[in-house]
């Protein structure tokens, strides 16, 4: 302990003035703080992504069961020759470390492997299903941001009124009700009973999807000028998006409410009111903008969780997205699929966090990098 | 603040309008109408629709509509194989089958005629690529005799062959096109992806779009030589059972494959009807015969006590209307089935006596099952809990060991589980398919059941029996197998298919679960 506290005193003095000058002379030109921030964040993100590959690989391979058994039928699994051949074909006969480096090497070449079940390249399948989840995620995030922020704002502005209580109760329901149950009930009520939305799937089954550009049916049908297909795709999007948005609406309402309540008491808001600025200006320019910062984090994280958490919603609505693909991969012990989806979701989370950090600076000058 | 409220109203109105507009667009038929399309829904277990590799329900249902086979089962009668693309003759010793190309007008979806070469290539490819269904023609030599004749020769008598050939895994493909697309008759075959996206069969449909995760679209094969199907397109979608129920009741789908007994009851008669078919699955209890692993389960008296303690009528109630008692693992509709009236009965007094004889003192016996699996609507977790409660009445204590099916299957195959629930789906409707349960068979190995001279003698006799005597010989063998109580047959579930009311006529039987081409 004594050594530790005395150590700084034992260290050589900072430097002679001549050395300092020399150091200053060879210093490279200073990077713009924002660029430096971005570069550091990119570096951290790469390390994080590598970490994700290690974790997904280890977790998937430590499952105490044999994927070959899940791949082969009862008869084929009884034949040791076929079992050995399959194991060799999948590289499962190699030591775990070798398997990891093969996986990493392939990954660096953009190869996520081939599904053990369907023999389809995982990257191609993810490319196929990812736009479906993005479309659903964007729909859900738009609905939840719009409603969540407005309800939160309204709740805060009408604090302790009936409106406030009603909104808080609704947000609590949104957060706590199980998505699968809500999805099933919503499908039954809005599709089966009221017939206000079309059935499950991304389009009616007899409609051919528009030519693929982005993979988002709403966007692609517009590109192709197919207005009826666009309306159909949009119709199919409404209910699953709303169901998926419910949790995030509840979360955002609560966050934005408390955030607005914090801001509303600050001096600059009082000053703005005292200056006689119109209520709309005070609410949107002063209160709302200040309240946005913590809310952005929630939106960012919500987007990631919407992608990974849509499994049950996608199952009920036969929405062929990443969630359903992951579910199938997990239930059939399809290791390349599980690792591929895990990696993609990890990358999306990391990317979204990175973007959120950048947006912070634009919204709130106090956290801007100087 | 008034302005704020106005904005809020405006935004909400826009949202509502968008939803309304979108809902109105639900009936779009920009790219084709609903009238000539059948929408069929199932929870996918699809790996491939390459006929020589597929081995699951979804792939088999699709391939039934795409590929013709050498032989068929007429009207779903699984006891009598009949002519398909070929007629057949078995040699006296059951070692040689002669197939004669009968259907000379049959054409593949590109217009090429079906030839004897296509049949030989299809059989040899099935054998050579060493996929899941390769065992169907294991040890069979395929030879083209002339342009119309093919022989199949087995070293041992192979009376099951006519029952094997109707399987959609042995669909006849266009050899010329498949070879041009990396198709071979050995393990280097690379035509799977091609066959997934470009089916090469002579059946009523061909594949239009293949997506193993979400849906497969079939379109009518214009060169099909049978009656033109009324429905020109079939959309087979990956949909959960809960959603299937709503979809069939609303007219969104015309066929739903996965409804359980409770869901089937909920269907409004005006919206759909239920077609109940005997399932070719068997549910049973397995007992490990190795004392070190099986513990009490290795004792024949304990096993027989378990058999006497089960309330079988309650199990058929659980499995739903149409499910049946089983006197052996062979389904009741097959040659070699033991008559249902010989099925075990509940007798608690007998069970308790047998337990005394076994010296069982109430110790817990680990009981393994797949907790995430339902077989024809019978939830195995629910079945396990029911059995636990029933056996408790005879003072038998089961220690439930649920596990996901992928893990459970692994444990069972490694022969280390004392007791549990097993399931078996027939690969082909012949009693020889159940020889794996006799000592020396692959499944018998999983309970360490190595030897039983009595059963071996009966199995040899059954293998040599011919004609009608075959049925009786196999029934005798499997009755004797049940008597050992190594396998305790529980129930033969029912396969339920819901068909929407827009379909007025359809064929649905134990061979082809739903014939899309014959639906009207």
PDB file of C-alpha atoms in Angstrom, chain A residues 88-292:
ATOM      1  CA  UNK A  88     -16.854 -34.833 -41.461  1.00  0.00           C
ATOM      2  CA  UNK A  89     -18.830 -32.893 -44.081  1.00  0.00           C
ATOM      3  CA  UNK A  90     -19.863 -30.334 -41.462  1.00  0.00           C
ATOM      4  CA  UNK A  91     -16.369 -30.117 -40.002  1.00  0.00           C
ATOM      5  CA  UNK A  92     -17.674 -31.282 -36.621  1.00  0.00           C
ATOM      6  CA  UNK A  93     -14.925 -33.885 -36.361  1.00  0.00           C
ATOM      7  CA  UNK A  94     -12.347 -31.104 -35.890  1.00  0.00           C
ATOM      8  CA  UNK A  95     -11.251 -29.727 -32.478  1.00  0.00           C
ATOM      9  CA  UNK A  96     -13.330 -26.767 -31.285  1.00  0.00           C
ATOM     10  CA  UNK A  97     -10.481 -24.293 -31.761  1.00  0.00           C
ATOM     11  CA  UNK A  98      -9.941 -25.374 -35.352  1.00  0.00           C
ATOM     12  CA  UNK A  99     -13.669 -25.101 -35.945  1.00  0.00           C
ATOM     13  CA  UNK A 100     -13.639 -21.561 -34.533  1.00  0.00           C
ATOM     14  CA  UNK A 101     -10.757 -20.408 -36.700  1.00  0.00           C
ATOM     15  CA  UNK A 102     -12.350 -21.966 -39.777  1.00  0.00           C
ATOM     16  CA  UNK A 103     -15.554 -20.129 -38.867  1.00  0.00           C
ATOM     17  CA  UNK A 104     -13.700 -16.855 -38.321  1.00  0.00           C
ATOM     18  CA  UNK A 105     -11.710 -17.250 -41.534  1.00  0.00           C
ATOM     19  CA  UNK A 106     -14.879 -17.859 -43.510  1.00  0.00           C
ATOM     20  CA  UNK A 107     -16.550 -14.963 -41.742  1.00  0.00           C
ATOM     21  CA  UNK A 108     -13.821 -12.570 -42.842  1.00  0.00           C
ATOM     22  CA  UNK A 109     -14.596 -13.593 -46.405  1.00  0.00           C
ATOM     23  CA  UNK A 110     -18.279 -12.865 -45.860  1.00  0.00           C
ATOM     24  CA  UNK A 111     -19.188 -16.533 -45.549  1.00  0.00           C
ATOM     25  CA  UNK A 112     -21.558 -17.315 -42.681  1.00  0.00           C
ATOM     26  CA  UNK A 113     -21.695 -20.999 -43.569  1.00  0.00           C
ATOM     27  CA  UNK A 114     -24.457 -23.156 -44.932  1.00  0.00           C
ATOM     28  CA  UNK A 115     -27.604 -24.172 -43.065  1.00  0.00           C
ATOM     29  CA  UNK A 116     -27.278 -27.770 -41.914  1.00  0.00           C
ATOM     30  CA  UNK A 117     -30.958 -28.307 -42.526  1.00  0.00           C
ATOM     31  CA  UNK A 118     -31.743 -26.599 -45.814  1.00  0.00           C
ATOM     32  CA  UNK A 119     -28.193 -26.503 -47.297  1.00  0.00           C
ATOM     33  CA  UNK A 120     -28.830 -22.837 -48.172  1.00  0.00           C
ATOM     34  CA  UNK A 121     -26.065 -20.299 -47.474  1.00  0.00           C
ATOM     35  CA  UNK A 122     -26.903 -18.548 -44.206  1.00  0.00           C
ATOM     36  CA  UNK A 123     -25.937 -15.138 -45.587  1.00  0.00           C
ATOM     37  CA  UNK A 124     -28.291 -15.575 -48.539  1.00  0.00           C
ATOM     38  CA  UNK A 125     -31.132 -16.642 -46.237  1.00  0.00           C
ATOM     39  CA  UNK A 126     -30.484 -13.746 -43.874  1.00  0.00           C
ATOM     40  CA  UNK A 127     -30.446 -11.432 -46.896  1.00  0.00           C
ATOM     41  CA  UNK A 128     -33.839 -12.886 -47.787  1.00  0.00           C
ATOM     42  CA  UNK A 129     -35.452 -12.565 -44.358  1.00  0.00           C
ATOM     43  CA  UNK A 130     -33.695  -9.459 -43.039  1.00  0.00           C
ATOM     44  CA  UNK A 131     -35.725  -6.958 -45.112  1.00  0.00           C
ATOM     45  CA  UNK A 132     -38.937  -8.498 -43.751  1.00  0.00           C
ATOM     46  CA  UNK A 133     -37.794  -7.830 -40.189  1.00  0.00           C
ATOM     47  CA  UNK A 134     -36.511  -4.379 -41.107  1.00  0.00           C
ATOM     48  CA  UNK A 135     -39.867  -3.522 -42.653  1.00  0.00           C
ATOM     49  CA  UNK A 136     -41.668  -4.749 -39.546  1.00  0.00           C
ATOM     50  CA  UNK A 137     -39.114  -3.060 -37.268  1.00  0.00           C
ATOM     51  CA  UNK A 138     -39.385   0.280 -39.062  1.00  0.00           C
ATOM     52  CA  UNK A 139     -43.173   0.097 -38.965  1.00  0.00           C
ATOM     53  CA  UNK A 140     -43.093  -0.686 -35.252  1.00  0.00           C
ATOM     54  CA  UNK A 141     -40.506   1.953 -34.428  1.00  0.00           C
ATOM     55  CA  UNK A 142     -42.392   4.672 -36.334  1.00  0.00           C
ATOM     56  CA  UNK A 143     -45.611   3.850 -34.548  1.00  0.00           C
ATOM     57  CA  UNK A 144     -43.942   3.575 -31.163  1.00  0.00           C
ATOM     58  CA  UNK A 145     -41.871   6.750 -31.470  1.00  0.00           C
ATOM     59  CA  UNK A 146     -44.823   8.773 -32.644  1.00  0.00           C
ATOM     60  CA  UNK A 147     -47.269   7.450 -30.074  1.00  0.00           C
ATOM     61  CA  UNK A 148     -44.762   6.910 -27.268  1.00  0.00           C
ATOM     62  CA  UNK A 149     -43.374  10.434 -27.387  1.00  0.00           C
ATOM     63  CA  UNK A 150     -46.748  12.087 -27.811  1.00  0.00           C
ATOM     64  CA  UNK A 151     -48.364  10.083 -25.038  1.00  0.00           C
ATOM     65  CA  UNK A 152     -45.371  10.706 -22.751  1.00  0.00           C
ATOM     66  CA  UNK A 153     -45.469  14.400 -23.477  1.00  0.00           C
ATOM     67  CA  UNK A 154     -49.215  14.585 -22.986  1.00  0.00           C
ATOM     68  CA  UNK A 155     -48.980  12.580 -19.786  1.00  0.00           C
ATOM     69  CA  UNK A 156     -46.312  14.899 -18.373  1.00  0.00           C
ATOM     70  CA  UNK A 157     -48.081  18.072 -19.405  1.00  0.00           C
ATOM     71  CA  UNK A 158     -51.302  16.810 -17.790  1.00  0.00           C
ATOM     72  CA  UNK A 159     -49.507  15.408 -14.755  1.00  0.00           C
ATOM     73  CA  UNK A 160     -51.758  13.768 -12.153  1.00  0.00           C
ATOM     74  CA  UNK A 161     -54.885  14.300 -14.237  1.00  0.00           C
ATOM     75  CA  UNK A 162     -57.160  11.489 -15.446  1.00  0.00           C
ATOM     76  CA  UNK A 163     -55.379  11.615 -18.817  1.00  0.00           C
ATOM     77  CA  UNK A 164     -52.053  11.075 -17.070  1.00  0.00           C
ATOM     78  CA  UNK A 165     -53.358   8.125 -15.067  1.00  0.00           C
ATOM     79  CA  UNK A 166     -54.975   6.564 -18.126  1.00  0.00           C
ATOM     80  CA  UNK A 167     -51.817   6.872 -20.201  1.00  0.00           C
ATOM     81  CA  UNK A 168     -49.651   5.472 -17.422  1.00  0.00           C
ATOM     82  CA  UNK A 169     -51.961   2.504 -16.985  1.00  0.00           C
ATOM     83  CA  UNK A 170     -51.956   1.846 -20.723  1.00  0.00           C
ATOM     84  CA  UNK A 171     -48.177   2.050 -20.896  1.00  0.00           C
ATOM     85  CA  UNK A 172     -47.917  -0.420 -18.029  1.00  0.00           C
ATOM     86  CA  UNK A 173     -50.174  -2.832 -19.893  1.00  0.00           C
ATOM     87  CA  UNK A 174     -48.066  -2.387 -23.031  1.00  0.00           C
ATOM     88  CA  UNK A 175     -44.912  -3.259 -21.135  1.00  0.00           C
ATOM     89  CA  UNK A 176     -46.236  -6.171 -19.146  1.00  0.00           C
ATOM     90  CA  UNK A 177     -48.667  -8.002 -21.457  1.00  0.00           C
ATOM     91  CA  UNK A 178     -47.038 -10.980 -23.194  1.00  0.00           C
ATOM     92  CA  UNK A 179     -46.516 -10.234 -26.890  1.00  0.00           C
ATOM     93  CA  UNK A 180     -47.555 -13.705 -28.012  1.00  0.00           C
ATOM     94  CA  UNK A 181     -50.903 -13.409 -26.260  1.00  0.00           C
ATOM     95  CA  UNK A 182     -51.516  -9.883 -27.542  1.00  0.00           C
ATOM     96  CA  UNK A 183     -50.599 -10.990 -31.067  1.00  0.00           C
ATOM     97  CA  UNK A 184     -53.005 -13.938 -30.975  1.00  0.00           C
ATOM     98  CA  UNK A 185     -55.859 -11.872 -29.528  1.00  0.00           C
ATOM     99  CA  UNK A 186     -55.222  -8.970 -31.914  1.00  0.00           C
ATOM    100  CA  UNK A 187     -55.172 -11.321 -34.917  1.00  0.00           C
ATOM    101  CA  UNK A 188     -58.419 -12.921 -33.790  1.00  0.00           C
ATOM    102  CA  UNK A 189     -60.181  -9.628 -33.125  1.00  0.00           C
ATOM    103  CA  UNK A 190     -58.942  -7.383 -35.937  1.00  0.00           C
ATOM    104  CA  UNK A 191     -58.601  -9.979 -38.692  1.00  0.00           C
ATOM    105  CA  UNK A 192     -61.082 -12.712 -37.869  1.00  0.00           C
ATOM    106  CA  UNK A 193     -63.894 -10.814 -36.148  1.00  0.00           C
ATOM    107  CA  UNK A 194     -63.716  -7.243 -37.427  1.00  0.00           C
ATOM    108  CA  UNK A 195     -62.022  -7.930 -40.784  1.00  0.00           C
ATOM    109  CA  UNK A 196     -60.277  -4.540 -40.716  1.00  0.00           C
ATOM    110  CA  UNK A 197     -56.840  -5.975 -41.507  1.00  0.00           C
ATOM    111  CA  UNK A 198     -55.773  -8.732 -43.910  1.00  0.00           C
ATOM    112  CA  UNK A 199     -54.602 -12.156 -42.735  1.00  0.00           C
ATOM    113  CA  UNK A 200     -51.173 -13.475 -41.824  1.00  0.00           C
ATOM    114  CA  UNK A 201     -48.163 -13.161 -44.104  1.00  0.00           C
ATOM    115  CA  UNK A 202     -46.542 -10.207 -45.830  1.00  0.00           C
ATOM    116  CA  UNK A 203     -48.935 -10.301 -48.785  1.00  0.00           C
ATOM    117  CA  UNK A 204     -52.105 -12.193 -49.644  1.00  0.00           C
ATOM    118  CA  UNK A 205     -50.939 -15.691 -50.660  1.00  0.00           C
ATOM    119  CA  UNK A 206     -52.106 -15.380 -54.264  1.00  0.00           C
ATOM    120  CA  UNK A 207     -50.184 -12.159 -54.871  1.00  0.00           C
ATOM    121  CA  UNK A 208     -46.718 -12.413 -56.366  1.00  0.00           C
ATOM    122  CA  UNK A 209     -44.200 -10.258 -54.472  1.00  0.00           C
ATOM    123  CA  UNK A 210     -42.859  -7.227 -56.379  1.00  0.00           C
ATOM    124  CA  UNK A 211     -39.441  -7.523 -58.106  1.00  0.00           C
ATOM    125  CA  UNK A 212     -36.765  -7.379 -55.406  1.00  0.00           C
ATOM    126  CA  UNK A 213     -34.888  -4.108 -55.038  1.00  0.00           C
ATOM    127  CA  UNK A 214     -34.750  -3.507 -51.301  1.00  0.00           C
ATOM    128  CA  UNK A 215     -36.697  -6.563 -50.161  1.00  0.00           C
ATOM    129  CA  UNK A 216     -39.184  -4.262 -48.412  1.00  0.00           C
ATOM    130  CA  UNK A 217     -42.470  -5.092 -50.149  1.00  0.00           C
ATOM    131  CA  UNK A 218     -43.976  -1.657 -49.512  1.00  0.00           C
ATOM    132  CA  UNK A 219     -40.986   0.103 -51.064  1.00  0.00           C
ATOM    133  CA  UNK A 220     -40.452  -2.376 -53.899  1.00  0.00           C
ATOM    134  CA  UNK A 221     -44.087  -2.298 -54.957  1.00  0.00           C
ATOM    135  CA  UNK A 222     -43.863   1.486 -55.174  1.00  0.00           C
ATOM    136  CA  UNK A 223     -40.713   1.195 -57.303  1.00  0.00           C
ATOM    137  CA  UNK A 224     -42.575  -1.219 -59.571  1.00  0.00           C
ATOM    138  CA  UNK A 225     -45.609   1.068 -59.662  1.00  0.00           C
ATOM    139  CA  UNK A 226     -47.845  -1.701 -58.272  1.00  0.00           C
ATOM    140  CA  UNK A 227     -50.186   0.336 -56.119  1.00  0.00           C
ATOM    141  CA  UNK A 228     -52.530  -2.535 -55.287  1.00  0.00           C
ATOM    142  CA  UNK A 229     -49.586  -4.644 -54.087  1.00  0.00           C
ATOM    143  CA  UNK A 230     -48.350  -1.648 -52.080  1.00  0.00           C
ATOM    144  CA  UNK A 231     -51.723  -1.257 -50.379  1.00  0.00           C
ATOM    145  CA  UNK A 232     -51.822  -4.984 -49.689  1.00  0.00           C
ATOM    146  CA  UNK A 233     -48.304  -5.019 -48.231  1.00  0.00           C
ATOM    147  CA  UNK A 234     -49.065  -1.957 -46.107  1.00  0.00           C
ATOM    148  CA  UNK A 235     -52.266  -3.555 -44.885  1.00  0.00           C
ATOM    149  CA  UNK A 236     -50.400  -6.684 -43.835  1.00  0.00           C
ATOM    150  CA  UNK A 237     -47.851  -4.531 -42.021  1.00  0.00           C
ATOM    151  CA  UNK A 238     -50.298  -2.584 -39.851  1.00  0.00           C
ATOM    152  CA  UNK A 239     -51.325  -5.173 -37.250  1.00  0.00           C
ATOM    153  CA  UNK A 240     -47.978  -6.925 -36.607  1.00  0.00           C
ATOM    154  CA  UNK A 241     -46.258  -3.518 -36.398  1.00  0.00           C
ATOM    155  CA  UNK A 242     -48.785  -2.264 -33.883  1.00  0.00           C
ATOM    156  CA  UNK A 243     -48.480  -5.442 -31.785  1.00  0.00           C
ATOM    157  CA  UNK A 244     -44.709  -5.329 -31.895  1.00  0.00           C
ATOM    158  CA  UNK A 245     -44.758  -1.599 -31.082  1.00  0.00           C
ATOM    159  CA  UNK A 246     -46.861  -2.014 -27.939  1.00  0.00           C
ATOM    160  CA  UNK A 247     -43.972  -2.802 -25.633  1.00  0.00           C
ATOM    161  CA  UNK A 248     -41.834   0.035 -27.002  1.00  0.00           C
ATOM    162  CA  UNK A 249     -44.770   2.472 -26.832  1.00  0.00           C
ATOM    163  CA  UNK A 250     -45.155   1.660 -23.157  1.00  0.00           C
ATOM    164  CA  UNK A 251     -41.453   2.035 -22.535  1.00  0.00           C
ATOM    165  CA  UNK A 252     -41.127   5.266 -24.495  1.00  0.00           C
ATOM    166  CA  UNK A 253     -44.196   6.788 -22.883  1.00  0.00           C
ATOM    167  CA  UNK A 254     -42.727   6.248 -19.440  1.00  0.00           C
ATOM    168  CA  UNK A 255     -39.270   7.460 -20.413  1.00  0.00           C
ATOM    169  CA  UNK A 256     -40.445  10.530 -22.259  1.00  0.00           C
ATOM    170  CA  UNK A 257     -42.886  11.382 -19.460  1.00  0.00           C
ATOM    171  CA  UNK A 258     -40.224  11.372 -16.786  1.00  0.00           C
ATOM    172  CA  UNK A 259     -37.782  13.095 -19.101  1.00  0.00           C
ATOM    173  CA  UNK A 260     -40.269  15.894 -19.853  1.00  0.00           C
ATOM    174  CA  UNK A 261     -41.061  16.241 -16.150  1.00  0.00           C
ATOM    175  CA  UNK A 262     -37.339  16.715 -15.442  1.00  0.00           C
ATOM    176  CA  UNK A 263     -36.954  19.348 -18.136  1.00  0.00           C
ATOM    177  CA  UNK A 264     -40.161  21.223 -17.395  1.00  0.00           C
ATOM    178  CA  UNK A 265     -38.763  22.354 -14.019  1.00  0.00           C
ATOM    179  CA  UNK A 266     -35.487  23.696 -15.412  1.00  0.00           C
ATOM    180  CA  UNK A 267     -34.752  27.423 -15.383  1.00  0.00           C
ATOM    181  CA  UNK A 268     -34.504  27.859 -19.140  1.00  0.00           C
ATOM    182  CA  UNK A 269     -38.038  26.574 -19.587  1.00  0.00           C
ATOM    183  CA  UNK A 270     -39.330  28.938 -16.902  1.00  0.00           C
ATOM    184  CA  UNK A 271     -37.414  31.755 -18.610  1.00  0.00           C
ATOM    185  CA  UNK A 272     -38.929  30.906 -21.971  1.00  0.00           C
ATOM    186  CA  UNK A 273     -42.399  30.899 -20.493  1.00  0.00           C
ATOM    187  CA  UNK A 274     -41.694  34.187 -18.708  1.00  0.00           C
ATOM    188  CA  UNK A 275     -40.619  35.751 -21.983  1.00  0.00           C
ATOM    189  CA  UNK A 276     -44.134  35.076 -23.187  1.00  0.00           C
ATOM    190  CA  UNK A 277     -43.189  32.637 -25.946  1.00  0.00           C
ATOM    191  CA  UNK A 278     -46.132  30.728 -27.454  1.00  0.00           C
ATOM    192  CA  UNK A 279     -46.980  27.453 -25.703  1.00  0.00           C
ATOM    193  CA  UNK A 280     -46.195  25.470 -28.851  1.00  0.00           C
ATOM    194  CA  UNK A 281     -42.686  26.927 -29.041  1.00  0.00           C
ATOM    195  CA  UNK A 282     -42.048  26.260 -25.368  1.00  0.00           C
ATOM    196  CA  UNK A 283     -43.316  22.675 -25.580  1.00  0.00           C
ATOM    197  CA  UNK A 284     -41.644  21.581 -28.801  1.00  0.00           C
ATOM    198  CA  UNK A 285     -38.510  23.746 -28.950  1.00  0.00           C
ATOM    199  CA  UNK A 286     -37.555  23.871 -25.289  1.00  0.00           C
ATOM    200  CA  UNK A 287     -39.156  21.000 -23.405  1.00  0.00           C
ATOM    201  CA  UNK A 288     -39.449  18.342 -26.077  1.00  0.00           C
ATOM    202  CA  UNK A 289     -35.965  18.784 -27.523  1.00  0.00           C
ATOM    203  CA  UNK A 290     -34.342  18.623 -24.120  1.00  0.00           C
ATOM    204  CA  UNK A 291     -36.352  15.543 -23.239  1.00  0.00           C
ATOM    205  CA  UNK A 292     -35.287  13.751 -26.407  1.00  0.00           C
TER     206      UNK A 292
END
